[in-house]
Amino acid sequence: MYTIAVIADSQIPDRPCRDLLQAIKKSGHNAKYIPISRISVVVDGENVELRLREVKLQVDGAFLRSIGFLIDLEQFIRRLTVLRLLEESGAIVLNPLEGFLKSRSKLETVVELARRGIPVPRTVCTEDLYYAYVCCKEMSEFVLKPIQGSRGFGAVKLSDPDIAFQVMKTLLSYKKPLYVQKFVPKPGRDIRALVIDGEVFACMYRIAPEGSWKTNIAQGGRGTVCEKVEPELRELAIKATEALGLVYAGVDIGEGPSGYVVFEVNGSPDWRELAQVTSKNPAERLVEVIISRIKR
Ligand SMILES: Nc1ncnc2c1ncn2[C@@H]1O[C@H](COP(=O)(O)OP(=O)(O)O)[C@@H](O)[C@H]1O
Ligand SMILES: [Mg+2]
């Protein structure tokens, strides 16, 4: 019997975390929910240990779901060390820390994808207000996104470079990098492919609410099953997941005027809507995958 943890930022597990905990128990193993803030690093002489209070943390595997959203740089640095030590202890961490971190940055994501020839929208990420303004003028229709964001929160679509100028100036005064991306017209929907261990496990269209360009479920988008995943789409989703060093990912794909475009690769995707519309349970598959990797 293995002990498999689910690690996240919140004190209370969210729905995907609960699904994972349930699937771990169902497969006959020990499930443990651990808020990352509760894991301490103890250095005593030559001995370096992760602990939950006085008890040494010993797990065979862990699902890393979140390292926190509104956290300070110093908290982030501490948590990085915790997770690195966890991986070094021999535990199988899904997603692996390196890929998880890359996928958290929209900038790292487009860089890694573009380098492997995966189509992404033209993107400029800068702290130079004047240059960002010039790029907005060139792009004519563009999207400003938080470099670390999800669920469509905070992404704005603009076409007026001077409105963008005011927004970007404000963002910079709060030390936020500017992430400007050319708007890709799409047919009122995009595609969410959930890749698990080298296969598309499930796929759906996300239909944008009337009049909106965002398809996120959190923004009122609605899923419908995508039964037939054509080989080009399948290969793209798998390649994008691997490009970031992820074992599983929710890949967001647009159907642009000149073909598929990858918008995002989520290293800890929510799957509520996907599970509902496809009647498939990603958590059970993920538990199979982590167990097979623990056994290796
Ligand atoms: N460059 C773009 N052009 C058109 N639509 C986009 C573009 N980038 C993202 N979107 C749409 O915006 C929404 C959020 O995109 P995404 O980049 O995945 O951010 P988030 O992390 O907030 O989900 C999705 O509905 C996606 O289809
Ligand atoms: Mg997205």
PDB file of N, CA and C in Angstrom, residues 12-66:
ATOM      1  N   ILE A  12      -8.527  23.764   2.591  1.00  0.00           N
ATOM      2  CA  ILE A  12      -9.606  22.816   2.283  1.00  0.00           C
ATOM      3  C   ILE A  12      -9.461  22.378   0.829  1.00  0.00           C
ATOM      4  N   PRO A  13      -9.496  21.062   0.553  1.00  0.00           N
ATOM      5  CA  PRO A  13      -9.308  20.610  -0.836  1.00  0.00           C
ATOM      6  C   PRO A  13     -10.434  21.073  -1.755  1.00  0.00           C
ATOM      7  N   ASP A  14     -10.062  21.513  -2.966  1.00  0.00           N
ATOM      8  CA  ASP A  14     -11.085  21.879  -3.948  1.00  0.00           C
ATOM      9  C   ASP A  14     -11.560  20.617  -4.661  1.00  0.00           C
ATOM     10  N   ARG A  15     -12.417  20.793  -5.633  1.00  0.00           N
ATOM     11  CA  ARG A  15     -13.048  19.637  -6.265  1.00  0.00           C
ATOM     12  C   ARG A  15     -12.043  18.664  -6.931  1.00  0.00           C
ATOM     13  N   PRO A  16     -11.111  19.136  -7.785  1.00  0.00           N
ATOM     14  CA  PRO A  16     -10.163  18.179  -8.361  1.00  0.00           C
ATOM     15  C   PRO A  16      -9.331  17.468  -7.280  1.00  0.00           C
ATOM     16  N   CYS A  17      -8.969  18.190  -6.229  1.00  0.00           N
ATOM     17  CA  CYS A  17      -8.221  17.561  -5.133  1.00  0.00           C
ATOM     18  C   CYS A  17      -9.063  16.477  -4.471  1.00  0.00           C
ATOM     19  N   ARG A  18     -10.339  16.771  -4.259  1.00  0.00           N
ATOM     20  CA  ARG A  18     -11.224  15.771  -3.627  1.00  0.00           C
ATOM     21  C   ARG A  18     -11.387  14.559  -4.539  1.00  0.00           C
ATOM     22  N   ASP A  19     -11.499  14.808  -5.841  1.00  0.00           N
ATOM     23  CA  ASP A  19     -11.601  13.687  -6.795  1.00  0.00           C
ATOM     24  C   ASP A  19     -10.362  12.793  -6.698  1.00  0.00           C
ATOM     25  N   LEU A  20      -9.200  13.432  -6.604  1.00  0.00           N
ATOM     26  CA  LEU A  20      -7.950  12.656  -6.529  1.00  0.00           C
ATOM     27  C   LEU A  20      -7.906  11.849  -5.231  1.00  0.00           C
ATOM     28  N   LEU A  21      -8.252  12.500  -4.115  1.00  0.00           N
ATOM     29  CA  LEU A  21      -8.229  11.810  -2.816  1.00  0.00           C
ATOM     30  C   LEU A  21      -9.149  10.585  -2.837  1.00  0.00           C
ATOM     31  N   GLN A  22     -10.305  10.788  -3.427  1.00  0.00           N
ATOM     32  CA  GLN A  22     -11.273   9.695  -3.510  1.00  0.00           C
ATOM     33  C   GLN A  22     -10.746   8.550  -4.384  1.00  0.00           C
ATOM     34  N   ALA A  23     -10.135   8.929  -5.516  1.00  0.00           N
ATOM     35  CA  ALA A  23      -9.623   7.904  -6.432  1.00  0.00           C
ATOM     36  C   ALA A  23      -8.449   7.131  -5.806  1.00  0.00           C
ATOM     37  N   ILE A  24      -7.647   7.827  -5.005  1.00  0.00           N
ATOM     38  CA  ILE A  24      -6.527   7.155  -4.334  1.00  0.00           C
ATOM     39  C   ILE A  24      -7.073   6.110  -3.355  1.00  0.00           C
ATOM     40  N   LYS A  25      -8.054   6.530  -2.566  1.00  0.00           N
ATOM     41  CA  LYS A  25      -8.671   5.615  -1.579  1.00  0.00           C
ATOM     42  C   LYS A  25      -9.324   4.437  -2.283  1.00  0.00           C
ATOM     43  N   LYS A  26     -10.037   4.746  -3.372  1.00  0.00           N
ATOM     44  CA  LYS A  26     -10.745   3.702  -4.116  1.00  0.00           C
ATOM     45  C   LYS A  26      -9.784   2.639  -4.648  1.00  0.00           C
ATOM     46  N   SER A  27      -8.551   3.085  -4.967  1.00  0.00           N
ATOM     47  CA  SER A  27      -7.592   2.117  -5.502  1.00  0.00           C
ATOM     48  C   SER A  27      -6.865   1.378  -4.374  1.00  0.00           C
ATOM     49  N   GLY A  28      -7.264   1.631  -3.133  1.00  0.00           N
ATOM     50  CA  GLY A  28      -6.741   0.862  -1.998  1.00  0.00           C
ATOM     51  C   GLY A  28      -5.476   1.435  -1.373  1.00  0.00           C
ATOM     52  N   HIS A  29      -5.170   2.679  -1.664  1.00  0.00           N
ATOM     53  CA  HIS A  29      -3.958   3.288  -1.106  1.00  0.00           C
ATOM     54  C   HIS A  29      -4.319   4.389  -0.111  1.00  0.00           C
ATOM     55  N   ASN A  30      -3.269   4.852   0.603  1.00  0.00           N
ATOM     56  CA  ASN A  30      -3.458   5.913   1.601  1.00  0.00           C
ATOM     57  C   ASN A  30      -3.500   7.269   0.927  1.00  0.00           C
ATOM     58  N   ALA A  31      -4.527   8.038   1.202  1.00  0.00           N
ATOM     59  CA  ALA A  31      -4.634   9.383   0.623  1.00  0.00           C
ATOM     60  C   ALA A  31      -4.444  10.421   1.718  1.00  0.00           C
ATOM     61  N   LYS A  32      -3.701  11.483   1.383  1.00  0.00           N
ATOM     62  CA  LYS A  32      -3.422  12.493   2.399  1.00  0.00           C
ATOM     63  C   LYS A  32      -3.464  13.873   1.749  1.00  0.00           C
ATOM     64  N   TYR A  33      -4.337  14.735   2.231  1.00  0.00           N
ATOM     65  CA  TYR A  33      -4.379  16.097   1.710  1.00  0.00           C
ATOM     66  C   TYR A  33      -3.430  16.973   2.535  1.00  0.00           C
ATOM     67  N   ILE A  34      -2.518  17.660   1.865  1.00  0.00           N
ATOM     68  CA  ILE A  34      -1.542  18.487   2.588  1.00  0.00           C
ATOM     69  C   ILE A  34      -1.488  19.902   2.009  1.00  0.00           C
ATOM     70  N   PRO A  35      -1.937  20.890   2.791  1.00  0.00           N
ATOM     71  CA  PRO A  35      -1.702  22.274   2.358  1.00  0.00           C
ATOM     72  C   PRO A  35      -0.197  22.540   2.403  1.00  0.00           C
ATOM     73  N   ILE A  36       0.337  23.141   1.376  1.00  0.00           N
ATOM     74  CA  ILE A  36       1.795  23.273   1.264  1.00  0.00           C
ATOM     75  C   ILE A  36       2.388  24.099   2.415  1.00  0.00           C
ATOM     76  N   SER A  37       1.602  25.001   2.954  1.00  0.00           N
ATOM     77  CA  SER A  37       2.102  25.836   4.064  1.00  0.00           C
ATOM     78  C   SER A  37       2.398  25.007   5.311  1.00  0.00           C
ATOM     79  N   ARG A  38       1.847  23.799   5.377  1.00  0.00           N
ATOM     80  CA  ARG A  38       2.037  22.966   6.569  1.00  0.00           C
ATOM     81  C   ARG A  38       3.298  22.103   6.502  1.00  0.00           C
ATOM     82  N   ILE A  39       3.954  22.103   5.350  1.00  0.00           N
ATOM     83  CA  ILE A  39       5.173  21.292   5.233  1.00  0.00           C
ATOM     84  C   ILE A  39       6.369  22.149   5.655  1.00  0.00           C
ATOM     85  N   SER A  40       7.087  21.683   6.687  1.00  0.00           N
ATOM     86  CA  SER A  40       8.256  22.420   7.174  1.00  0.00           C
ATOM     87  C   SER A  40       9.540  21.753   6.707  1.00  0.00           C
ATOM     88  N   VAL A  41      10.569  22.561   6.548  1.00  0.00           N
ATOM     89  CA  VAL A  41      11.900  22.023   6.257  1.00  0.00           C
ATOM     90  C   VAL A  41      12.707  22.121   7.544  1.00  0.00           C
ATOM     91  N   VAL A  42      13.291  20.987   7.978  1.00  0.00           N
ATOM     92  CA  VAL A  42      14.077  20.996   9.211  1.00  0.00           C
ATOM     93  C   VAL A  42      15.514  20.588   8.881  1.00  0.00           C
ATOM     94  N   VAL A  43      16.442  21.468   9.217  1.00  0.00           N
ATOM     95  CA  VAL A  43      17.864  21.176   9.008  1.00  0.00           C
ATOM     96  C   VAL A  43      18.486  20.996  10.385  1.00  0.00           C
ATOM     97  N   ASP A  44      18.999  19.789  10.625  1.00  0.00           N
ATOM     98  CA  ASP A  44      19.539  19.473  11.944  1.00  0.00           C
ATOM     99  C   ASP A  44      20.841  18.702  11.723  1.00  0.00           C
ATOM    100  N   GLY A  45      21.969  19.383  11.964  1.00  0.00           N
ATOM    101  CA  GLY A  45      23.257  18.766  11.642  1.00  0.00           C
ATOM    102  C   GLY A  45      23.320  18.540  10.143  1.00  0.00           C
ATOM    103  N   GLU A  46      23.646  17.307   9.749  1.00  0.00           N
ATOM    104  CA  GLU A  46      23.714  17.005   8.309  1.00  0.00           C
ATOM    105  C   GLU A  46      22.365  16.577   7.763  1.00  0.00           C
ATOM    106  N   ASN A  47      21.420  16.445   8.656  1.00  0.00           N
ATOM    107  CA  ASN A  47      20.124  15.895   8.265  1.00  0.00           C
ATOM    108  C   ASN A  47      19.144  16.983   7.799  1.00  0.00           C
ATOM    109  N   VAL A  48      18.605  16.769   6.600  1.00  0.00           N
ATOM    110  CA  VAL A  48      17.603  17.701   6.068  1.00  0.00           C
ATOM    111  C   VAL A  48      16.306  16.919   5.877  1.00  0.00           C
ATOM    112  N   GLU A  49      15.228  17.416   6.434  1.00  0.00           N
ATOM    113  CA  GLU A  49      13.997  16.643   6.449  1.00  0.00           C
ATOM    114  C   GLU A  49      12.783  17.516   6.200  1.00  0.00           C
ATOM    115  N   LEU A  50      11.790  16.941   5.529  1.00  0.00           N
ATOM    116  CA  LEU A  50      10.487  17.604   5.430  1.00  0.00           C
ATOM    117  C   LEU A  50       9.613  17.036   6.540  1.00  0.00           C
ATOM    118  N   ARG A  51       8.883  17.903   7.216  1.00  0.00           N
ATOM    119  CA  ARG A  51       8.034  17.431   8.315  1.00  0.00           C
ATOM    120  C   ARG A  51       6.675  18.098   8.299  1.00  0.00           C
ATOM    121  N   LEU A  52       5.713  17.340   8.810  1.00  0.00           N
ATOM    122  CA  LEU A  52       4.410  17.919   9.171  1.00  0.00           C
ATOM    123  C   LEU A  52       4.441  17.960  10.687  1.00  0.00           C
ATOM    124  N   ARG A  53       4.603  19.155  11.250  1.00  0.00           N
ATOM    125  CA  ARG A  53       4.915  19.296  12.675  1.00  0.00           C
ATOM    126  C   ARG A  53       6.102  18.389  13.017  1.00  0.00           C
ATOM    127  N   GLU A  54       5.941  17.500  14.014  1.00  0.00           N
ATOM    128  CA  GLU A  54       7.097  16.684  14.429  1.00  0.00           C
ATOM    129  C   GLU A  54       7.304  15.453  13.542  1.00  0.00           C
ATOM    130  N   VAL A  55       6.314  15.181  12.701  1.00  0.00           N
ATOM    131  CA  VAL A  55       6.330  13.907  11.977  1.00  0.00           C
ATOM    132  C   VAL A  55       7.005  14.059  10.618  1.00  0.00           C
ATOM    133  N   LYS A  56       7.958  13.156  10.347  1.00  0.00           N
ATOM    134  CA  LYS A  56       8.647  13.179   9.066  1.00  0.00           C
ATOM    135  C   LYS A  56       7.652  12.913   7.933  1.00  0.00           C
ATOM    136  N   LEU A  57       7.740  13.718   6.882  1.00  0.00           N
ATOM    137  CA  LEU A  57       6.841  13.534   5.739  1.00  0.00           C
ATOM    138  C   LEU A  57       7.368  12.395   4.876  1.00  0.00           C
ATOM    139  N   GLN A  58       6.566  11.344   4.771  1.00  0.00           N
ATOM    140  CA  GLN A  58       6.973  10.217   3.952  1.00  0.00           C
ATOM    141  C   GLN A  58       5.846   9.818   3.019  1.00  0.00           C
ATOM    142  N   VAL A  59       6.032  10.137   1.751  1.00  0.00           N
ATOM    143  CA  VAL A  59       5.013   9.760   0.774  1.00  0.00           C
ATOM    144  C   VAL A  59       5.685   9.098  -0.424  1.00  0.00           C
ATOM    145  N   ASP A  60       4.950   8.221  -1.083  1.00  0.00           N
ATOM    146  CA  ASP A  60       5.492   7.562  -2.278  1.00  0.00           C
ATOM    147  C   ASP A  60       5.229   8.406  -3.521  1.00  0.00           C
ATOM    148  N   GLY A  61       4.146   9.144  -3.474  1.00  0.00           N
ATOM    149  CA  GLY A  61       3.789   9.982  -4.615  1.00  0.00           C
ATOM    150  C   GLY A  61       3.013  11.187  -4.139  1.00  0.00           C
ATOM    151  N   ALA A  62       2.941  12.198  -4.990  1.00  0.00           N
ATOM    152  CA  ALA A  62       2.167  13.388  -4.633  1.00  0.00           C
ATOM    153  C   ALA A  62       1.620  14.042  -5.889  1.00  0.00           C
ATOM    154  N   PHE A  63       0.376  14.448  -5.808  1.00  0.00           N
ATOM    155  CA  PHE A  63      -0.195  15.295  -6.856  1.00  0.00           C
ATOM    156  C   PHE A  63      -0.013  16.739  -6.421  1.00  0.00           C
ATOM    157  N   LEU A  64       0.724  17.473  -7.227  1.00  0.00           N
ATOM    158  CA  LEU A  64       0.961  18.893  -6.942  1.00  0.00           C
ATOM    159  C   LEU A  64      -0.101  19.689  -7.690  1.00  0.00           C
ATOM    160  N   ARG A  65      -1.031  20.273  -6.952  1.00  0.00           N
ATOM    161  CA  ARG A  65      -2.140  20.971  -7.603  1.00  0.00           C
ATOM    162  C   ARG A  65      -1.986  22.484  -7.584  1.00  0.00           C
ATOM    163  N   SER A  66      -1.326  23.007  -6.544  1.00  0.00           N
ATOM    164  CA  SER A  66      -1.161  24.464  -6.480  1.00  0.00           C
ATOM    165  C   SER A  66      -0.043  24.799  -5.506  1.00  0.00           C
TER     166      SER A  66
END
